[in-house]
Amino acid sequence: MCGIAGRVAADAQGRSEGRWVHAMCDRMTHRGPDGRGVWEGGRVALGHLRLSIIDLASGAQPLAGCTPDVQVTFNGEIFNYLSVKAELEAKGHVFKTRSDTEVLTHGWEEWGERLPEKLRGMFAFAIWDAKRQVLFMARDRLGKKPIYYTRVGRDLVFASEVKALFASPGVKRDLDRAQLPAFLALRYVPGPATLFKGIQRLQPGHCLRFQDGEVTVWPFWDVPLSQPQRKHVKESEAQEEFLQLFEESVRIRLMADVPVGVFLSGGLDSTAVTWAMRQNVTAPLKSFSAGYEGDPSSELHYARIAAEALKTEHHEVMLTPEGFSEFMPRLAWHLDEPIADAACIPLYYLSERARQEGVVVVLSGEGADELLAGYPIYAKQLVMEQIHRVPFAGYASAGLSRLVKDAKVRKYLQWLGRPFETRYLGVSRAFSDEALLEEMIRGLPGPHAVDRLHPLHERTQGLSPLSRMLYSDVKTWLPDDLLIKADKMSMAASIELRTPFLDHKLLEFCWSMPDHLKLKGWVGKYLLRQGMEGKLPHEILHRPKRGFPVPTGSWLRNQLHGQLREELLASDSACRSLFPASTVERLLDQHRSGQDRTEEVFALWCLENWAQCYLGTEAPVQAASKAAVTASDVFDSTSTRTTVPGTAPGARSSWKESTPAGMTAEGAQPGDSVF
């Protein structure tokens, strides 16, 4: 796992200097503490930061092909690289290293732009071909590895993290106000957009060509929508085939020349991954789980049961409200763009603890819910779909919603009154009340979340409602929230996170299965659950889904409410500048009094920290340094049970403090300030 960066001049007479790329790499050294390389080729400069996983002695990048005309910088792992290498060797290619990176240069020379179709793994890479004068980039099918790009004039700049782009001359840090409605509704911005104007993500399963100053983007893979479901498959046969593919996916992800561990929450998904690892690993296996101070429904009990049953060397991290709030500025720094998912914070601390224990690669259970319909919302939506089809049910529910005060009940009643295309906006929601959302974003331009996701629903016309929901989440929530969180939080601690459930071959198999083998009644992940019968403890197999149940709502109502209120309502806050202060204050009061406004107020807090970190004239790296917390501040390295303490918060860095004198929000020049 690594970090990549580069800049390419649009004109052959242009020049991209290596020192610019070195500066970009400086912003993300956490992604590759084991080595750095920068290659200059006149109009092109490529950079690479290395976290050594395979072929520790060689494999440094950027790496040349058969001739120096082809150079690659690569982030990720190619799990089928040995078979791809054998195929290329049969065609006469001669390899110089044991690294999986080298299959990219030889593969480019052999297959050109069809190269990504040959790869099984997680990847984001850029190849410069001097003979063709073309830069080619690709991102893995499901979006496990990120890559961002922007234009400076006609030049192209790219990197694994947005913060690195800002070290390249001419890249601006401007808020894209048009994306705010989608962020408020979904807690993230659906790709390819970001909250930074002019900065985009390369979408999962897509390629990019930069040639003659022009950018061309196209898909090389998609979920097989046209593949018919195997409606008459026997359940026993489906279970056997699923388990074979699942075990293979776990096995190939054990490929590493460094220690491998597992994030073990005690839920079905992570415990199944641990079980599959145990079928292949006889050496001691380290597992890691998180708990929360004052949380009576802690997951640690189940994680201990799983660890005991599967004989892992188990380590726990206990997160406090103070440790949670203290990390918020660093969360903004590492994520690059706001994602209001509280599970980011325990994931970082787990990653940090794993690194302390000498583990460099971890496996986790992300993705099972999107493959096999594990989220409770799927069953709820199917019931709503049935009710919605009853004559006049929609009108009745819409009328009732205006009389109900409870936000959650009102939300469900509003949903009942809508067709599927406008009702289902994914797993992740924050501002779901239209009236409140309109009040928050008054006067702001841009498409709402419904508009952003509508093309996905159009693409799935004719499929079952469950398939349509799963497709929407695989294309948005999964890459734009879950996998960005997984990549950024693990790489912040310099470890590599691998997700066996998100092997594209396993996904394609699950997509071919009938709905009832995914969701049977109210039981999600039915195929996985039945396949694990007799292999996992009963308490694990039949417990309800929890995920990373951070007690955010309680903390924001009690221990952290004062800090939250102070930051959001400060006279110089970004949120106060963007949104009506009276509405923000009402949300805080409602949450304090017992109404559940967790998602809304946490989304605003994430947005506030992001604006403070990135959107002033102060350089982001300086903003991040103010929030720095070292590992020694956080962990007691002598204990297997770790508490994340809090310390006194540092001085607040306001985005307005560095705005040029006399410059208003409306009069600011591009790149000068946030608003």
Short mmCIF file of C-alpha atoms in Angstrom, two decimals, residues 174-601:
data_model
loop_
_atom_site.label_atom_id
_atom_site.label_comp_id
_atom_site.label_asym_id
_atom_site.label_seq_id
_atom_site.Cartn_x
_atom_site.Cartn_y
_atom_site.Cartn_z
CA ASP A 174 -12.25 26.48 -3.04
CA LEU A 175 -15.53 25.22 -1.64
CA ASP A 176 -17.94 23.84 -4.24
CA ARG A 177 -21.18 25.15 -2.74
CA ALA A 178 -23.23 23.17 -5.26
CA GLN A 179 -22.22 19.93 -3.50
CA LEU A 180 -23.41 20.99 -0.03
CA PRO A 181 -27.01 19.77 -0.43
CA ALA A 182 -25.81 16.26 -1.29
CA PHE A 183 -23.40 16.24 1.66
CA LEU A 184 -26.11 17.34 4.10
CA ALA A 185 -28.50 14.68 2.85
CA LEU A 186 -26.09 11.75 2.49
CA ARG A 187 -23.18 12.61 4.87
CA TYR A 188 -20.80 12.38 1.90
CA VAL A 189 -20.50 13.78 -1.62
CA PRO A 190 -21.19 11.21 -4.37
CA GLY A 191 -18.35 10.92 -6.85
CA PRO A 192 -16.88 12.00 -9.13
CA ALA A 193 -17.38 15.35 -7.37
CA THR A 194 -15.79 16.43 -4.09
CA LEU A 195 -16.49 19.44 -1.89
CA PHE A 196 -13.48 21.12 -3.49
CA LYS A 197 -14.32 23.01 -6.67
CA GLY A 198 -12.53 21.54 -9.68
CA ILE A 199 -11.18 18.45 -7.88
CA GLN A 200 -12.61 15.07 -8.85
CA ARG A 201 -12.23 11.43 -7.93
CA LEU A 202 -11.64 8.89 -10.65
CA GLN A 203 -14.68 6.66 -10.27
CA PRO A 204 -14.37 2.95 -9.36
CA GLY A 205 -13.90 0.65 -12.34
CA HIS A 206 -12.86 3.58 -14.56
CA CYS A 207 -9.86 4.52 -16.67
CA LEU A 208 -8.54 7.96 -17.56
CA ARG A 209 -6.44 8.96 -20.55
CA PHE A 210 -4.62 12.32 -20.68
CA GLN A 211 -3.28 13.08 -24.13
CA ASP A 212 -2.82 16.30 -26.11
CA GLY A 213 -4.23 18.26 -23.18
CA GLU A 214 -7.53 16.36 -23.22
CA VAL A 215 -8.95 14.14 -20.45
CA THR A 216 -11.03 11.12 -21.46
CA VAL A 217 -12.69 8.92 -18.82
CA TRP A 218 -14.52 5.62 -19.39
CA PRO A 219 -15.59 2.51 -17.41
CA PHE A 220 -13.87 -0.85 -17.81
CA TRP A 221 -16.22 -2.72 -15.41
CA ASP A 222 -19.63 -2.50 -13.81
CA VAL A 223 -21.86 -4.68 -11.68
CA PRO A 224 -23.27 -7.25 -14.15
CA LEU A 225 -26.78 -5.79 -14.36
CA SER A 226 -27.70 -7.86 -17.41
CA GLN A 227 -26.61 -11.12 -15.79
CA PRO A 228 -29.76 -13.15 -15.03
CA GLN A 229 -30.23 -14.47 -11.52
CA ARG A 230 -29.89 -18.20 -11.03
CA LYS A 231 -33.40 -18.48 -9.63
CA HIS A 232 -33.46 -22.28 -9.54
CA VAL A 233 -30.08 -22.85 -7.90
CA LYS A 234 -30.18 -25.25 -4.95
CA GLU A 235 -29.41 -23.63 -1.62
CA SER A 236 -26.81 -26.27 -0.77
CA GLU A 237 -25.00 -25.74 -4.08
CA ALA A 238 -25.09 -21.96 -3.63
CA GLN A 239 -23.63 -22.28 -0.13
CA GLU A 240 -20.81 -24.53 -1.31
CA GLU A 241 -19.91 -22.26 -4.22
CA PHE A 242 -20.10 -19.17 -2.03
CA LEU A 243 -17.81 -20.65 0.62
CA GLN A 244 -15.26 -21.72 -1.99
CA LEU A 245 -15.10 -18.21 -3.45
CA PHE A 246 -15.07 -16.60 0.00
CA GLU A 247 -12.24 -18.78 1.31
CA GLU A 248 -10.26 -18.17 -1.88
CA SER A 249 -10.78 -14.42 -1.53
CA VAL A 250 -9.47 -14.51 2.05
CA ARG A 251 -6.57 -16.80 1.14
CA ILE A 252 -5.20 -14.63 -1.65
CA ARG A 253 -5.43 -11.59 0.65
CA LEU A 254 -3.04 -13.23 3.08
CA MET A 255 -0.31 -12.61 0.49
CA ALA A 256 2.32 -10.50 2.28
CA ASP A 257 5.93 -10.52 3.45
CA VAL A 258 4.87 -8.73 6.67
CA PRO A 259 2.60 -9.68 9.62
CA VAL A 260 -1.15 -9.90 8.88
CA GLY A 261 -3.93 -9.34 11.45
CA VAL A 262 -7.70 -8.87 11.52
CA PHE A 263 -10.21 -6.30 12.78
CA LEU A 264 -12.62 -8.43 14.82
CA SER A 265 -15.78 -6.65 15.98
CA GLY A 266 -17.53 -9.85 17.02
CA GLY A 267 -20.09 -9.44 14.26
CA LEU A 268 -20.85 -12.09 11.65
CA ASP A 269 -18.76 -10.55 8.86
CA SER A 270 -15.46 -9.99 10.65
CA THR A 271 -15.76 -13.30 12.52
CA ALA A 272 -16.34 -15.14 9.23
CA VAL A 273 -13.21 -13.50 7.82
CA THR A 274 -11.25 -14.55 10.92
CA TRP A 275 -12.55 -18.11 10.57
CA ALA A 276 -11.43 -18.22 6.92
CA MET A 277 -8.02 -16.86 7.89
CA ARG A 278 -7.72 -19.60 10.49
CA GLN A 279 -8.16 -22.21 7.74
CA ASN A 280 -4.88 -20.97 6.24
CA VAL A 281 -2.90 -19.49 9.15
CA THR A 282 -1.40 -21.73 11.84
CA ALA A 283 0.89 -19.07 13.29
CA PRO A 284 -0.36 -16.68 16.01
CA LEU A 285 -3.04 -14.35 14.62
CA LYS A 286 -3.57 -10.92 16.17
CA SER A 287 -7.08 -9.49 16.30
CA PHE A 288 -8.27 -6.00 17.29
CA SER A 289 -11.58 -4.59 18.49
CA ALA A 290 -12.92 -1.33 19.90
CA GLY A 291 -15.12 -0.48 22.86
CA TYR A 292 -16.55 2.75 24.23
CA GLU A 293 -16.50 4.29 27.67
CA GLY A 294 -19.91 4.29 29.30
CA ASP A 295 -21.54 2.23 26.55
CA PRO A 296 -23.66 -0.58 28.07
CA SER A 297 -24.09 -2.27 24.67
CA SER A 298 -20.37 -2.65 23.97
CA GLU A 299 -19.31 -5.05 21.23
CA LEU A 300 -16.31 -6.23 23.20
CA HIS A 301 -18.19 -9.15 24.75
CA TYR A 302 -18.87 -10.67 21.33
CA ALA A 303 -15.38 -9.94 20.08
CA ARG A 304 -13.95 -11.82 23.06
CA ILE A 305 -16.19 -14.81 22.34
CA ALA A 306 -15.00 -14.85 18.73
CA ALA A 307 -11.35 -14.41 19.70
CA GLU A 308 -11.55 -17.25 22.19
CA ALA A 309 -13.26 -19.59 19.73
CA LEU A 310 -10.80 -18.83 16.92
CA LYS A 311 -7.71 -18.69 19.16
CA THR A 312 -6.50 -15.21 18.27
CA GLU A 313 -4.16 -12.98 20.25
CA HIS A 314 -6.75 -10.34 21.00
CA HIS A 315 -6.21 -6.61 21.63
CA GLU A 316 -8.78 -3.99 22.61
CA VAL A 317 -8.97 -0.22 22.33
CA MET A 318 -11.33 1.71 24.60
CA LEU A 319 -12.43 5.07 23.17
CA THR A 320 -13.52 7.92 25.46
CA PRO A 321 -15.65 10.95 24.56
CA GLU A 322 -12.56 13.14 25.03
CA GLY A 323 -10.48 10.99 22.70
CA PHE A 324 -13.30 11.08 20.16
CA SER A 325 -13.61 14.87 20.13
CA GLU A 326 -9.86 15.39 20.24
CA PHE A 327 -9.45 13.45 17.01
CA MET A 328 -11.99 15.50 15.05
CA PRO A 329 -9.46 17.98 13.55
CA ARG A 330 -7.18 15.11 12.56
CA LEU A 331 -10.16 13.28 11.09
CA ALA A 332 -10.80 16.25 8.81
CA TRP A 333 -7.12 16.34 7.84
CA HIS A 334 -6.83 12.66 6.99
CA LEU A 335 -10.18 12.30 5.19
CA ASP A 336 -9.49 15.27 2.85
CA GLU A 337 -13.23 15.70 2.31
CA PRO A 338 -15.89 15.53 5.03
CA ILE A 339 -17.50 12.14 5.60
CA ALA A 340 -19.83 12.23 8.59
CA ASP A 341 -19.32 8.62 9.63
CA ALA A 342 -18.45 8.33 13.32
CA ALA A 343 -16.97 4.85 12.76
CA CYS A 344 -13.96 6.56 11.15
CA ILE A 345 -12.54 7.40 14.57
CA PRO A 346 -12.46 3.93 16.18
CA LEU A 347 -11.16 2.60 12.86
CA TYR A 348 -8.19 4.95 13.08
CA TYR A 349 -7.42 3.97 16.67
CA LEU A 350 -7.66 0.27 15.79
CA SER A 351 -5.25 0.85 12.91
CA GLU A 352 -2.86 2.71 15.16
CA ARG A 353 -2.95 -0.10 17.70
CA ALA A 354 -2.37 -2.75 15.02
CA ARG A 355 0.69 -0.87 13.83
CA GLN A 356 1.97 -0.68 17.39
CA GLU A 357 1.68 -4.43 17.65
CA GLY A 358 3.80 -4.91 14.53
CA VAL A 359 0.90 -5.70 12.17
CA VAL A 360 1.20 -4.02 8.76
CA VAL A 361 -1.72 -5.69 6.92
CA VAL A 362 -5.22 -6.24 8.35
CA LEU A 363 -8.29 -7.94 6.94
CA SER A 364 -11.80 -6.73 7.78
CA GLY A 365 -15.42 -7.57 7.08
CA GLU A 366 -16.52 -4.54 5.04
CA GLY A 367 -18.69 -5.27 2.03
CA ALA A 368 -20.77 -8.26 3.12
CA ASP A 369 -23.82 -6.06 3.71
CA GLU A 370 -23.69 -4.60 0.20
CA LEU A 371 -23.23 -8.03 -1.40
CA LEU A 372 -25.80 -9.95 0.63
CA ALA A 373 -28.32 -7.34 1.86
CA GLY A 374 -27.21 -7.13 5.47
CA TYR A 375 -28.48 -3.66 6.40
CA PRO A 376 -31.88 -3.57 8.16
CA ILE A 377 -32.99 -0.73 5.89
CA TYR A 378 -33.36 -3.18 2.98
CA ALA A 379 -36.13 -5.18 4.68
CA LYS A 380 -37.83 -1.95 5.84
CA GLN A 381 -37.80 -0.53 2.33
CA LEU A 382 -39.30 -3.72 0.87
CA VAL A 383 -42.18 -3.49 3.35
CA MET A 384 -42.64 0.19 2.43
CA GLU A 385 -42.69 -0.74 -1.24
CA GLN A 386 -45.55 -3.16 -0.60
CA ILE A 387 -47.50 -0.59 1.42
CA HIS A 388 -46.84 2.14 -1.15
CA ARG A 389 -48.59 0.05 -3.78
CA VAL A 390 -51.82 0.00 -1.74
CA PRO A 391 -54.23 2.58 -3.23
CA PHE A 392 -54.18 5.94 -1.40
CA ALA A 393 -51.61 4.73 1.17
CA GLY A 394 -49.14 7.34 -0.04
CA TYR A 395 -51.60 10.20 0.36
CA ALA A 396 -52.60 9.06 3.86
CA SER A 397 -49.00 8.73 5.05
CA ALA A 398 -48.06 12.13 3.64
CA GLY A 399 -50.93 13.73 5.55
CA LEU A 400 -50.03 11.96 8.79
CA SER A 401 -46.37 13.03 8.51
CA ARG A 402 -47.42 16.67 8.93
CA LEU A 403 -49.00 15.85 12.29
CA VAL A 404 -46.15 13.83 13.78
CA LYS A 405 -43.42 15.53 15.82
CA ASP A 406 -40.97 12.65 16.18
CA ALA A 407 -38.36 13.04 13.39
CA LYS A 408 -37.83 9.32 12.81
CA VAL A 409 -41.55 8.46 12.60
CA ARG A 410 -42.12 11.45 10.33
CA LYS A 411 -39.29 10.27 8.08
CA TYR A 412 -40.85 6.83 7.62
CA LEU A 413 -44.27 8.30 6.90
CA GLN A 414 -42.78 10.62 4.30
CA TRP A 415 -41.01 7.68 2.70
CA LEU A 416 -44.28 5.75 2.41
CA GLY A 417 -45.69 8.52 0.25
CA ARG A 418 -42.94 8.37 -2.35
CA PRO A 419 -42.05 6.10 -5.25
CA PHE A 420 -38.95 3.95 -4.89
CA GLU A 421 -36.74 6.25 -7.01
CA THR A 422 -37.14 9.19 -4.63
CA ARG A 423 -37.51 7.17 -1.44
CA TYR A 424 -34.30 5.15 -1.41
CA LEU A 425 -31.21 7.33 -1.19
CA GLY A 426 -28.91 4.74 0.32
CA VAL A 427 -27.81 3.43 3.69
CA SER A 428 -26.29 6.71 4.80
CA ARG A 429 -28.56 9.63 5.63
CA ALA A 430 -28.28 12.84 7.64
CA PHE A 431 -30.83 15.57 6.76
CA SER A 432 -33.75 13.46 5.55
CA ASP A 433 -36.50 15.94 6.38
CA GLU A 434 -37.01 17.94 3.17
CA ALA A 435 -38.34 21.01 4.96
CA LEU A 436 -35.33 21.11 7.25
CA LEU A 437 -32.92 20.51 4.38
CA GLU A 438 -34.47 23.34 2.37
CA GLU A 439 -34.20 25.60 5.41
CA MET A 440 -30.51 24.73 5.80
CA ILE A 441 -29.53 25.26 2.17
CA ARG A 442 -31.72 28.23 1.27
CA GLY A 443 -30.38 29.90 -1.83
CA LEU A 444 -27.70 27.30 -2.45
CA PRO A 445 -27.49 26.06 -6.04
CA GLY A 446 -26.84 22.54 -7.11
CA PRO A 447 -28.54 19.16 -7.41
CA HIS A 448 -30.10 17.52 -4.40
CA ALA A 449 -29.30 13.94 -3.42
CA VAL A 450 -32.34 12.62 -5.30
CA ASP A 451 -31.07 14.20 -8.50
CA ARG A 452 -27.57 12.81 -7.96
CA LEU A 453 -28.74 9.22 -7.46
CA HIS A 454 -31.55 9.19 -10.02
CA PRO A 455 -29.32 7.98 -12.90
CA LEU A 456 -28.48 4.86 -10.87
CA HIS A 457 -32.17 4.09 -10.42
CA GLU A 458 -32.77 4.65 -14.13
CA ARG A 459 -30.03 2.13 -14.90
CA THR A 460 -31.76 -0.54 -12.81
CA GLN A 461 -35.30 -0.19 -14.15
CA GLY A 462 -36.87 -3.62 -14.39
CA LEU A 463 -34.79 -5.20 -11.62
CA SER A 464 -36.15 -6.17 -8.21
CA PRO A 465 -36.28 -3.43 -5.55
CA LEU A 466 -33.61 -5.27 -3.54
CA SER A 467 -31.25 -5.43 -6.53
CA ARG A 468 -31.82 -1.75 -7.18
CA MET A 469 -30.93 -0.86 -3.59
CA LEU A 470 -27.81 -3.03 -3.61
CA TYR A 471 -26.64 -1.54 -6.91
CA SER A 472 -27.14 2.02 -5.66
CA ASP A 473 -25.12 1.32 -2.52
CA VAL A 474 -22.32 -0.47 -4.37
CA LYS A 475 -21.97 2.53 -6.68
CA THR A 476 -22.23 5.34 -4.09
CA TRP A 477 -22.21 4.56 -0.36
CA LEU A 478 -19.59 1.84 -0.69
CA PRO A 479 -16.87 3.79 -2.59
CA ASP A 480 -17.78 7.29 -1.41
CA ASP A 481 -18.08 6.60 2.31
CA LEU A 482 -17.17 3.11 3.46
CA LEU A 483 -14.06 2.53 1.34
CA ILE A 484 -12.73 6.08 1.58
CA LYS A 485 -13.04 5.71 5.35
CA ALA A 486 -11.27 2.33 5.24
CA ASP A 487 -8.41 3.61 3.09
CA LYS A 488 -7.82 6.97 4.76
CA MET A 489 -8.07 5.78 8.38
CA SER A 490 -5.85 2.73 7.90
CA MET A 491 -3.28 4.58 5.83
CA ALA A 492 -3.21 7.37 8.42
CA ALA A 493 -1.60 4.76 10.68
CA SER A 494 0.55 3.33 7.84
CA ILE A 495 -1.19 -0.02 7.57
CA GLU A 496 -2.91 -1.76 4.66
CA LEU A 497 -6.55 -2.79 5.02
CA ARG A 498 -7.90 -5.59 2.83
CA THR A 499 -11.58 -6.43 2.32
CA PRO A 500 -12.16 -10.05 1.17
CA PHE A 501 -15.92 -9.66 0.71
CA LEU A 502 -15.21 -7.05 -1.98
CA ASP A 503 -13.42 -9.33 -4.38
CA HIS A 504 -15.12 -8.65 -7.70
CA LYS A 505 -15.49 -12.35 -8.50
CA LEU A 506 -17.31 -12.90 -5.22
CA LEU A 507 -19.52 -9.87 -5.93
CA GLU A 508 -20.41 -11.16 -9.39
CA PHE A 509 -21.37 -14.53 -7.88
CA CYS A 510 -23.56 -12.91 -5.23
CA TRP A 511 -25.19 -10.74 -7.87
CA SER A 512 -26.22 -13.93 -9.71
CA MET A 513 -27.97 -15.34 -6.63
CA PRO A 514 -31.74 -14.93 -6.19
CA ASP A 515 -32.97 -12.35 -3.69
CA HIS A 516 -34.18 -14.93 -1.16
CA LEU A 517 -30.62 -16.22 -0.65
CA LYS A 518 -29.55 -12.72 0.34
CA LEU A 519 -32.54 -11.48 2.35
CA LYS A 520 -35.05 -14.01 3.72
CA GLY A 521 -37.81 -12.19 5.56
CA TRP A 522 -35.98 -9.94 8.02
CA VAL A 523 -32.80 -12.05 7.97
CA GLY A 524 -30.04 -10.47 5.89
CA LYS A 525 -26.85 -12.12 4.60
CA TYR A 526 -28.76 -15.40 4.57
CA LEU A 527 -26.25 -17.23 2.37
CA LEU A 528 -23.31 -16.25 4.58
CA ARG A 529 -25.22 -16.97 7.76
CA GLN A 530 -26.19 -20.46 6.63
CA GLY A 531 -22.70 -21.15 5.31
CA MET A 532 -21.19 -20.30 8.69
CA GLU A 533 -23.58 -22.57 10.62
CA GLY A 534 -21.51 -24.89 12.79
CA LYS A 535 -18.32 -22.93 12.11
CA LEU A 536 -18.92 -19.91 14.35
CA PRO A 537 -20.22 -19.62 17.92
CA HIS A 538 -24.03 -19.52 18.16
CA GLU A 539 -23.94 -16.14 19.94
CA ILE A 540 -22.10 -14.62 16.97
CA LEU A 541 -24.15 -16.26 14.26
CA HIS A 542 -27.55 -15.21 15.58
CA ARG A 543 -26.89 -11.80 17.08
CA PRO A 544 -28.36 -8.65 15.48
CA LYS A 545 -26.20 -6.47 13.27
CA ARG A 546 -24.40 -3.61 15.03
CA GLY A 547 -21.31 -2.69 12.96
CA PHE A 548 -19.15 -0.05 14.72
CA PRO A 549 -21.83 1.16 17.18
CA VAL A 550 -20.14 4.37 18.34
CA PRO A 551 -22.31 6.01 21.07
CA THR A 552 -22.12 9.31 19.20
CA GLY A 553 -25.67 10.37 20.01
CA SER A 554 -25.20 10.03 23.75
CA TRP A 555 -21.82 11.76 23.74
CA LEU A 556 -23.11 14.68 21.65
CA ARG A 557 -26.07 15.02 24.00
CA ASN A 558 -24.00 14.90 27.18
CA GLN A 559 -20.18 14.99 27.50
CA LEU A 560 -19.50 16.71 24.17
CA HIS A 561 -22.56 18.90 23.81
CA GLY A 562 -20.92 22.05 25.16
CA GLN A 563 -17.94 21.77 22.81
CA LEU A 564 -20.18 20.97 19.85
CA ARG A 565 -22.44 23.94 20.56
CA GLU A 566 -19.53 26.31 21.02
CA GLU A 567 -17.86 25.32 17.76
CA LEU A 568 -20.96 25.33 15.56
CA LEU A 569 -22.37 28.60 16.92
CA ALA A 570 -19.12 30.54 17.27
CA SER A 571 -19.30 33.94 15.62
CA ASP A 572 -16.49 32.98 13.26
CA SER A 573 -17.65 29.43 12.47
CA ALA A 574 -18.03 28.21 8.92
CA CYS A 575 -21.42 26.67 9.70
CA ARG A 576 -22.74 29.98 11.00
CA SER A 577 -21.65 31.60 7.75
CA LEU A 578 -23.29 28.93 5.60
CA PHE A 579 -26.48 28.08 7.47
CA PRO A 580 -29.13 29.90 9.53
CA ALA A 581 -27.83 30.06 13.10
CA SER A 582 -31.37 29.71 14.45
CA THR A 583 -31.81 26.39 12.63
CA VAL A 584 -28.48 25.04 13.86
CA GLU A 585 -29.33 26.11 17.40
CA ARG A 586 -32.74 24.45 17.18
CA LEU A 587 -31.13 21.18 16.06
CA LEU A 588 -28.72 21.29 18.99
CA ASP A 589 -31.57 22.02 21.42
CA GLN A 590 -33.67 19.18 20.01
CA HIS A 591 -30.82 16.71 20.35
CA ARG A 592 -30.04 17.91 23.86
CA SER A 593 -33.66 17.46 24.90
CA GLY A 594 -33.84 13.86 23.71
CA GLN A 595 -34.82 13.97 20.02
CA ASP A 596 -32.39 11.99 17.92
CA ARG A 597 -30.57 14.53 15.75
CA THR A 598 -27.26 12.66 15.89
CA GLU A 599 -26.68 12.41 12.16
CA GLU A 600 -27.53 16.04 11.45
CA VAL A 601 -25.41 17.63 14.17
#
